XYZ file of C-alpha atoms in Angstrom:
566
model
C 92.776 -12.348 20.551
C 90.462 -14.830 21.903
C 86.641 -14.592 21.364
C 86.133 -13.184 24.899
C 88.974 -10.555 24.279
C 86.979 -9.539 21.348
C 83.753 -9.586 23.268
C 84.934 -7.330 26.041
C 86.605 -4.813 23.541
C 83.831 -4.458 21.235
C 81.175 -4.312 24.112
C 83.375 -1.312 25.677
C 83.884 0.765 22.611
C 80.311 0.340 21.535
C 79.392 1.249 25.205
C 81.781 4.242 25.513
C 80.475 5.743 21.910
C 76.792 5.249 22.841
C 77.235 6.927 26.164
C 78.979 9.976 24.774
C 76.098 10.422 22.299
C 73.518 9.738 24.902
C 75.345 12.385 27.452
C 75.417 15.049 24.563
C 71.784 14.897 23.361
C 70.594 17.708 25.108
C 73.450 20.059 23.845
C 71.392 22.913 22.192
C 74.005 25.966 22.190
C 77.463 27.153 22.152
C 77.675 27.589 25.487
C 76.718 23.887 26.276
C 78.799 22.650 23.437
C 82.064 24.319 24.499
C 82.124 24.448 28.263
C 79.046 22.138 29.464
C 77.300 24.971 30.736
C 79.875 25.529 33.327
C 78.083 23.008 35.714
C 80.815 20.217 36.134
C 81.766 19.107 39.747
C 85.621 18.875 40.834
C 86.033 15.180 40.286
C 84.544 15.128 36.735
C 86.950 18.178 36.235
C 90.003 16.476 37.753
C 89.428 12.936 35.953
C 88.714 14.950 32.720
C 91.821 16.763 32.961
C 93.708 13.765 33.545
C 92.153 11.629 30.707
C 93.211 14.377 28.444
C 96.773 14.302 29.247
C 96.790 10.494 29.724
C 96.627 9.360 25.895
C 97.201 5.928 24.620
C 100.587 6.933 24.024
C 100.876 7.077 27.920
C 99.684 3.571 28.328
C 101.081 1.829 25.154
C 104.342 3.618 24.668
C 105.349 4.666 28.564
C 105.744 0.922 29.869
C 108.113 0.541 26.742
C 110.067 3.452 27.833
C 110.205 1.672 31.186
C 111.463 -1.321 29.412
C 113.922 0.281 27.309
C 115.034 2.949 29.100
C 114.023 2.459 32.839
C 112.234 4.878 35.213
C 114.034 8.162 34.815
C 111.272 9.389 32.558
C 109.262 10.137 35.587
C 111.283 13.087 36.297
C 109.908 14.689 33.272
C 106.565 15.263 35.602
C 108.576 16.711 38.762
C 107.662 20.201 37.915
C 103.740 19.452 37.321
C 102.690 19.865 41.075
C 104.329 23.253 41.264
C 102.750 24.491 38.290
C 99.251 23.381 39.307
C 99.652 25.332 42.630
C 100.557 28.325 40.393
C 97.929 28.148 38.123
C 95.279 27.391 40.609
C 96.085 30.802 42.166
C 96.647 32.903 38.966
C 94.988 31.496 35.700
C 91.867 30.183 37.109
C 90.326 32.976 38.710
C 91.252 35.322 35.772
C 89.452 33.102 33.417
C 86.380 32.464 35.520
C 86.014 36.208 35.899
C 86.096 36.936 32.346
C 83.834 34.081 31.505
C 85.930 33.149 28.554
C 85.318 30.270 26.304
C 88.954 30.099 25.452
C 92.367 30.910 26.961
C 93.260 33.192 24.019
C 90.360 35.507 24.582
C 92.129 36.886 27.121
C 94.989 37.951 25.355
C 93.057 40.385 23.055
C 91.785 42.568 25.977
C 95.343 42.417 27.633
C 97.456 43.115 24.594
C 95.618 43.098 20.975
C 94.310 41.242 18.156
C 97.214 40.151 16.491
C 98.859 38.585 19.951
C 95.739 36.727 20.511
C 95.755 35.071 16.778
C 99.333 34.443 16.932
C 98.782 32.460 20.556
C 95.859 30.613 18.960
C 97.392 29.905 15.820
C 100.399 28.311 17.450
C 97.849 26.138 19.748
C 95.893 25.091 16.368
C 98.950 23.783 14.905
C 100.645 21.704 17.749
C 97.399 20.143 18.834
C 96.085 19.564 15.625
C 99.490 17.559 15.024
C 99.645 15.951 18.551
C 95.848 14.881 18.156
C 97.206 12.822 15.044
C 99.783 11.174 17.050
C 97.205 10.242 19.560
C 94.875 8.582 17.280
C 97.619 6.900 15.776
C 98.967 5.026 18.891
C 95.889 2.878 19.366
C 95.693 2.269 15.582
C 98.959 0.333 15.733
C 97.419 -2.310 17.809
C 94.279 -3.332 15.541
C 96.825 -3.014 12.623
C 99.351 -5.618 14.135
C 96.588 -7.843 15.461
C 94.142 -7.971 12.681
C 96.554 -7.549 9.793
C 94.432 -4.562 8.711
C 95.621 -1.631 6.736
C 96.574 0.889 9.288
C 95.066 3.802 7.289
C 91.813 2.037 7.609
C 92.118 1.625 11.473
C 93.261 5.226 11.874
C 90.183 6.253 9.959
C 87.803 3.860 12.155
C 89.288 4.996 15.529
C 89.346 8.944 14.272
C 86.011 8.880 12.947
C 84.481 7.345 16.161
C 86.203 9.964 18.232
C 84.824 12.744 15.817
C 81.219 11.406 15.803
C 80.453 11.811 19.759
C 82.586 14.950 20.197
C 81.153 16.702 17.048
C 77.368 15.570 18.421
C 77.967 16.127 21.962
C 80.635 18.755 22.593
C 82.017 19.311 26.209
C 79.190 17.498 27.815
C 79.749 14.514 26.162
C 83.627 14.829 26.279
C 83.782 15.265 29.854
C 81.189 12.440 30.968
C 82.718 10.205 28.812
C 86.338 11.012 29.973
C 85.539 10.339 33.818
C 83.912 6.882 32.770
C 86.936 6.026 30.611
C 89.738 6.813 32.931
C 88.242 4.799 35.593
C 88.482 1.751 33.232
C 91.734 2.785 32.165
C 93.299 2.642 35.627
C 91.492 -0.527 36.263
C 92.768 -2.191 33.159
C 96.329 -1.099 34.027
C 96.185 -2.261 37.607
C 94.732 -5.873 36.490
C 97.582 -5.877 33.783
C 100.343 -5.051 36.651
C 99.117 -8.018 38.798
C 98.857 -10.169 36.035
C 102.599 -9.485 35.281
C 103.252 -10.380 38.731
C 101.316 -13.726 38.721
C 103.078 -14.480 35.318
C 106.549 -14.522 37.095
C 108.244 -17.966 37.481
C 106.817 -19.880 40.468
C 110.616 -19.789 41.977
C 111.036 -16.030 41.454
C 109.248 -13.610 43.907
C 107.954 -9.914 43.290
C 110.843 -8.518 45.477
C 113.720 -10.360 43.448
C 112.430 -9.602 40.127
C 112.282 -5.989 41.378
C 115.940 -6.586 42.585
C 116.788 -7.967 38.897
C 115.380 -5.051 37.215
C 117.078 -2.570 39.495
C 120.475 -4.336 38.932
C 120.074 -3.868 35.080
C 119.241 -0.200 35.437
C 115.363 -0.232 34.922
C 114.728 1.520 38.351
C 117.029 4.673 37.683
C 114.338 7.024 38.602
C 116.471 9.965 40.003
C 119.363 11.499 38.167
C 120.877 14.757 40.188
C 123.311 15.426 37.744
C 123.099 19.021 35.770
C 123.712 18.202 31.826
C 121.579 20.489 29.231
C 121.849 17.405 26.769
C 120.281 15.045 29.175
C 116.697 14.459 28.471
C 115.754 13.253 31.589
C 117.258 14.412 35.035
C 116.138 16.001 38.182
C 116.787 19.770 36.882
C 115.263 19.398 33.426
C 112.162 17.634 35.106
C 111.557 20.251 37.800
C 112.462 23.461 35.664
C 111.710 22.281 32.389
C 108.629 20.384 33.313
C 107.323 23.011 35.487
C 107.388 25.446 32.468
C 105.668 22.991 30.253
C 103.168 22.125 32.589
C 102.391 25.862 32.964
C 102.006 26.267 29.460
C 100.254 22.886 28.828
C 97.576 23.475 31.619
C 97.373 27.056 31.632
C 97.374 27.957 27.924
C 96.385 24.972 26.018
C 92.951 24.845 25.195
C 92.497 21.444 25.368
C 93.169 21.658 29.127
C 92.110 25.115 30.050
C 88.338 24.000 28.324
C 88.326 20.892 30.860
C 88.572 23.356 34.229
C 86.464 25.928 32.461
C 83.536 23.926 32.592
C 83.911 23.866 36.489
C 80.711 25.158 38.169
C 82.931 27.406 40.238
C 86.549 28.665 40.971
C 86.669 26.156 43.817
C 85.756 23.136 41.600
C 88.069 24.201 39.147
C 91.063 24.578 41.155
C 90.056 21.289 43.052
C 90.305 19.436 39.995
C 93.641 20.761 39.319
C 95.382 20.399 42.312
C 93.880 16.608 42.313
C 95.864 16.440 39.215
C 99.009 17.730 40.658
C 98.599 15.288 43.600
C 98.172 11.933 41.529
C 99.762 12.638 38.030
C 103.481 11.777 39.425
C 102.731 8.544 41.459
C 100.564 7.584 38.021
C 103.211 7.895 35.852
C 105.835 6.149 38.328
C 103.508 3.232 38.441
C 102.997 2.880 34.651
C 106.743 3.043 34.235
C 107.230 0.819 36.910
C 104.819 -1.395 34.977
C 107.381 -1.523 32.144
C 110.133 -2.317 34.497
C 108.348 -5.169 35.664
C 107.698 -6.303 32.039
C 111.717 -5.890 31.715
C 111.963 -8.155 34.756
C 109.512 -11.022 33.436
C 111.758 -11.064 30.240
C 114.542 -11.738 32.000
C 113.322 -15.231 32.842
C 111.039 -15.921 29.898
C 112.582 -15.290 26.065
C 111.760 -12.049 24.701
C 111.816 -11.403 20.627
C 114.736 -9.896 19.306
C 112.535 -7.085 18.363
C 109.112 -6.586 19.597
C 107.105 -5.438 16.020
C 106.209 -8.815 14.669
C 105.281 -6.946 11.064
C 108.900 -5.507 10.910
C 110.115 -9.197 11.727
C 108.309 -10.931 9.277
C 109.453 -8.460 6.648
C 113.167 -9.109 7.209
C 112.775 -12.884 7.555
C 111.082 -12.714 3.924
C 113.859 -10.472 2.271
C 117.475 -11.053 1.314
C 118.900 -10.599 4.623
C 116.524 -13.214 6.034
C 119.221 -15.913 6.730
C 121.415 -13.222 8.524
C 118.540 -12.098 10.833
C 117.493 -15.708 11.723
C 120.887 -16.353 12.441
C 121.213 -13.277 14.862
C 117.764 -14.446 16.422
C 119.483 -17.929 17.261
C 122.516 -16.221 18.848
C 119.848 -13.652 20.675
C 118.281 -16.813 22.226
C 121.952 -18.121 23.129
C 122.621 -14.768 24.853
C 119.243 -14.864 26.510
C 119.804 -18.431 28.085
C 123.148 -16.914 29.601
C 121.187 -14.071 30.986
C 118.773 -16.054 32.466
C 121.270 -18.320 34.064
C 122.987 -15.171 35.480
C 119.778 -13.628 36.787
C 118.672 -17.084 38.461
C 122.244 -16.944 39.964
C 121.572 -13.921 41.646
C 118.131 -14.568 42.784
C 119.699 -17.540 44.258
C 122.661 -15.376 46.109
C 120.001 -13.173 47.298
C 117.840 -15.983 48.860
C 121.022 -17.270 50.743
C 121.715 -14.133 51.806
C 125.274 -14.389 50.254
C 126.318 -10.522 49.564
C 129.477 -11.537 47.829
C 127.893 -13.969 45.684
C 125.112 -11.939 44.903
C 127.650 -9.014 44.061
C 129.450 -11.398 41.801
C 126.338 -12.860 40.200
C 125.279 -9.031 39.459
C 128.525 -8.714 37.356
C 127.917 -11.675 35.317
C 124.075 -10.514 34.823
C 125.154 -7.038 33.581
C 127.622 -8.804 31.186
C 125.102 -11.111 29.681
C 122.735 -8.169 29.472
C 125.574 -6.376 27.382
C 126.114 -9.270 25.333
C 122.384 -9.769 24.426
C 122.025 -5.718 23.780
C 124.851 -5.808 21.115
C 123.086 -9.032 19.281
C 120.003 -7.067 19.435
C 121.502 -3.748 17.872
C 122.802 -5.778 14.876
C 119.445 -7.199 14.144
C 117.765 -4.135 14.791
C 120.271 -2.575 12.177
C 119.095 -5.207 9.608
C 115.706 -4.096 10.005
C 116.704 -0.478 8.943
C 115.300 0.162 5.613
C 117.650 2.403 3.094
C 117.229 6.097 3.439
C 114.860 5.621 6.868
C 115.757 6.096 10.386
C 116.702 3.127 12.566
C 113.365 1.266 13.802
C 112.320 1.608 17.388
C 110.092 -1.096 18.919
C 109.559 0.753 22.168
C 105.578 1.251 21.292
C 105.271 -2.376 20.774
C 106.875 -3.729 24.129
C 103.655 -3.881 26.198
C 101.562 -4.730 23.457
C 103.749 -7.894 22.712
C 103.546 -9.031 26.307
C 99.848 -8.460 26.586
C 99.051 -10.491 23.469
C 101.207 -13.450 24.347
C 100.822 -13.832 28.204
C 97.797 -12.200 29.542
C 94.744 -14.378 30.067
C 91.590 -14.078 28.112
C 89.161 -11.149 29.071
C 92.155 -9.399 30.402
C 93.832 -8.892 27.081
C 90.614 -7.358 25.950
C 90.141 -5.134 29.090
C 93.675 -3.901 28.515
C 92.932 -3.271 24.997
C 90.233 -1.298 25.974
C 91.791 0.635 28.184
C 94.413 1.648 25.509
C 91.360 2.695 23.304
C 89.839 4.663 25.776
C 92.649 6.582 26.833
C 93.234 7.563 22.977
C 89.255 8.274 22.610
C 89.472 10.741 25.879
C 92.623 12.757 24.903
C 91.593 13.022 21.219
C 87.877 14.050 22.054
C 88.959 16.619 24.445
C 91.623 18.154 21.833
C 89.183 18.112 19.099
C 86.640 19.900 21.201
C 89.154 22.609 21.763
C 90.338 22.602 18.428
C 86.466 23.593 17.439
C 86.250 26.040 20.037
C 89.529 28.094 19.129
C 88.538 27.542 15.551
C 85.305 29.194 15.979
C 85.655 31.752 19.040
C 89.252 32.963 17.901
C 89.246 32.794 14.368
C 86.046 32.475 12.731
C 83.970 34.699 14.939
C 86.687 37.285 15.555
C 88.524 37.442 12.148
C 86.132 36.046 9.228
C 82.368 36.021 9.899
C 81.930 38.197 12.849
C 79.415 37.778 15.197
C 76.303 35.838 13.102
C 74.310 34.606 16.191
C 74.381 31.574 18.468
C 72.706 29.217 16.298
C 75.358 30.175 13.572
C 78.217 29.646 15.715
C 76.874 26.617 17.320
C 76.606 24.758 14.046
C 80.087 25.946 12.910
C 81.514 24.512 16.149
C 80.384 20.972 14.967
C 81.857 21.444 11.589
C 85.087 22.595 13.198
C 85.215 19.521 15.250
C 84.697 17.298 12.104
C 87.313 19.332 10.144
C 89.932 18.836 12.728
C 89.028 15.278 12.971
C 90.150 14.616 9.591
C 92.986 16.738 9.931
C 94.340 14.435 12.677
C 93.439 11.312 10.927
C 95.426 12.750 7.900
C 98.496 13.380 10.041
C 98.099 10.259 12.007
C 99.147 8.215 8.500
C 102.667 9.637 9.214
C 103.048 9.405 12.851
C 104.737 6.061 12.903
C 107.816 7.512 11.526
C 108.497 9.562 15.020
C 109.752 6.936 16.975
C 108.809 6.646 20.466
C 105.493 8.286 20.732
C 105.584 9.318 24.394
C 108.587 11.282 23.357
C 107.496 12.582 20.066
C 104.234 14.120 21.338
C 106.101 16.136 24.120
C 108.879 16.949 21.928
C 105.917 18.029 19.275
C 104.573 20.020 22.043
C 107.878 21.802 23.516
C 108.536 23.529 20.020
C 105.392 25.886 21.072
C 104.368 25.728 24.529
C 107.509 27.862 25.594
C 106.494 30.731 23.611
C 102.824 30.586 24.302
C 103.465 30.292 27.901
C 105.982 33.590 27.691
C 102.944 35.385 26.233
C 100.627 34.641 29.173
C 103.326 35.302 31.840
C 103.457 38.680 30.465
C 99.725 39.052 30.539
C 99.627 37.609 34.029
C 102.411 39.452 35.899
C 103.993 42.419 33.724
C 101.253 44.765 33.978
C 102.646 47.582 31.386
C 103.878 45.451 28.622
C 101.672 46.447 25.382
C 100.707 43.992 22.466
C 103.373 45.190 20.054
C 106.041 43.979 22.751
C 104.524 40.980 23.576
C 104.045 39.880 19.768
C 107.661 40.694 18.811
C 108.944 38.802 21.999
C 106.777 35.795 20.734
C 107.844 35.799 17.222
C 111.928 35.981 18.445
C 110.888 33.400 21.173
C 109.367 31.052 18.788
C 112.576 31.437 16.427
C 114.929 30.836 19.486
C 113.294 27.355 19.960
C 113.433 26.542 16.577
C 116.801 27.256 16.674
C 117.500 25.161 19.318
C 115.805 22.342 17.751
C 117.617 22.440 14.537
C 121.139 23.667 15.598
C 121.844 22.239 19.044
C 121.760 19.306 21.074
C 119.976 20.836 24.229
C 117.053 18.074 25.575
C 113.741 19.311 24.268
C 112.441 20.010 27.969
C 114.695 22.897 28.048
C 112.813 24.507 25.006
C 109.794 25.508 27.133
C 112.393 27.488 29.457
C 114.120 29.084 26.708
C 110.946 30.024 24.366
C 109.309 31.588 27.719
C 112.355 33.646 28.693
C 113.361 34.745 25.414
C 109.527 36.074 25.044
C 109.554 37.850 28.385
C 113.191 39.025 27.994
C 112.356 40.541 24.467
C 109.068 42.004 25.326
C 110.955 43.728 28.805
C 113.660 45.220 26.420
C 111.669 46.624 23.564
C 108.511 47.771 25.393
C 109.871 51.186 25.862
C 110.699 51.780 22.425
C 107.347 50.516 21.020
C 105.401 52.080 23.892
C 103.575 49.887 26.287
C 100.282 49.977 27.874
C 98.624 49.441 31.372
C 97.054 46.025 32.159
C 93.474 45.617 30.617
C 90.861 46.712 33.259
C 88.530 43.502 32.851
C 91.288 41.535 34.851
C-alpha cells in the first residue's frame, strides 16, 4: 500500500479503538456493561444489529462469492424480513417484560435449569468458533500485504477488539458499531463506483453488466426445488427464515443488541429496519463482486488470486508446469476478451443475431479459461489437503492493484471495522452468557454486582483469547462466508426449536424440551456427516425434530403450564 493508504487505515483503526474506550469510560456496573443501561435509540440498535451480522467475512468473502458463483447467494437472506416481523411481535416484548440480560434466562423460568444450560452451552460453542472465523478474515489482508506471520496479525486484530470490549462493554460496542457501519458502507460505495470508473473507456456500465449476465453471474433467483442445492428460492425462504429466527431471536450476540433499546418500540424498529435493508445490502455487495468479474473480462486476471500460494508453487518442483499453465491461461483470456468485445460491439450495433453468436463464443472461451484454471489450481493442492480456494482473495486482489491511493486504505479500514464490530458484539455476548448463565447460576451463585461486573470483563478477555486461538485454523475452511453460516447452521436449528416450544407450546415441560433438543442436535449432526442436504435445511431439520420429539414425549414425561412471568 502507498503512504496515503497507510495513513487512512492507521488513523481509522486508532480512532475507532480510542472512540470505543472513550464511550465505555463511564461503564461502572453490570447493567451498563451488559445492556448499556437499556437507553439506546432505534437507529443505534438497527445499525448495531447490522454491524454485528455484517462481519469482515461479508465484505471480503461475499464479493468473491459473487465473482465465482454469481448472485444466487442473495437467496440465503430471503427469509430474513419474515423473521424480523415474527420476532418483533413475539420475542422482543417477552424479553423486555422479563428484563433479562440473556435470552437463555427466559428458558429456566419457562422450562428448567438443564434446558437453559444446554441452550447457553450450544451458543457459547458455536459463537466462540464463529468469532474466530470473523477475526481471521481481516488478518488475511495484513498477512498477504505485509508478508507478516498471520498468527501475529490475528493476535493484533483480536487483541484490539478485546481491549475496548472488555473495557467498555455494551455501551462501547453499540456506539462503535454505529460509527463503524457508516464507514463500512461508505467504503463499499466508493469501491463500487471506482470499479465502474476503472472499466475500459469503450465499455459502458450497462454493457459490463450484460457481459456478467451472459456468463452466469447475475443468477439471483432459482425457483427449482432441490434439497442438495445450497442456494435456491425455497432454501432461502424457508431455511433462511428458520436460520434468521434462531440467529436474531436466540443468539445472544444479536439479542443483546436490541436488549439495549430504551423501549419495546425502539427495539422493534431496530429489527424491522434490519429486515428492510439487509437483502438490498447483500444484493449490492454480491453485485459488486459481479462487477469485479465483469472488469476482469477486459483486464487480465491472475490464474489464482492468492499471491502467497502462487509464489509457493512457482518456487517448487511444479513451478515450470504452473508457469506453462499461466501462459495458457493468458492466451485463454485473450480469446475471451476478444469474444467479450465482439459481444459488446454487437450490442451497440443492435444486431441481436450477432450478439447471440458472440455470447456463445464468450461462453465457450470462459469454459476454456475455467478448464485451464482448474488445472493450475490442482497443482496448488498440497498432499493430504483440500483443494485450495481463493474466493476470499478476489476482492482483496482487485483493491490492491486497481483502486487509487487513499481509497485502498478506506476499503481496508471498512473491512477491519466490519471484523471489529461483529467480533466485539460476539465477545460482549459471550461474556454475558458466561457470567449470567454459567458462573452466577451454576458455579459461584450471586456474589454481588461488583464481583460479576469484573467477572464479565475477564470473561470477555477469555473469549477473545479463545477466538484468537481458533482463528489460527480458520484458513482451512474454504469460502469464509459459507463457513461461518455452515457452522452456525449446525446449532441454530436446535436452539430455535427450544425457543419455539417456549413461545408457542405452552404445556411442554423441561424434560420433554431437553430431550427434544438433544435428539434435534443429533439429527443435525447426522445430516452433516451422512447426507448431502444443503446446510440451510439443517436449521429446519433441527427445529422440527426438537418440536416434534418434545410434543411426542411430553405426555409420557409430564409437562407443565407456561411460566407465570410470561
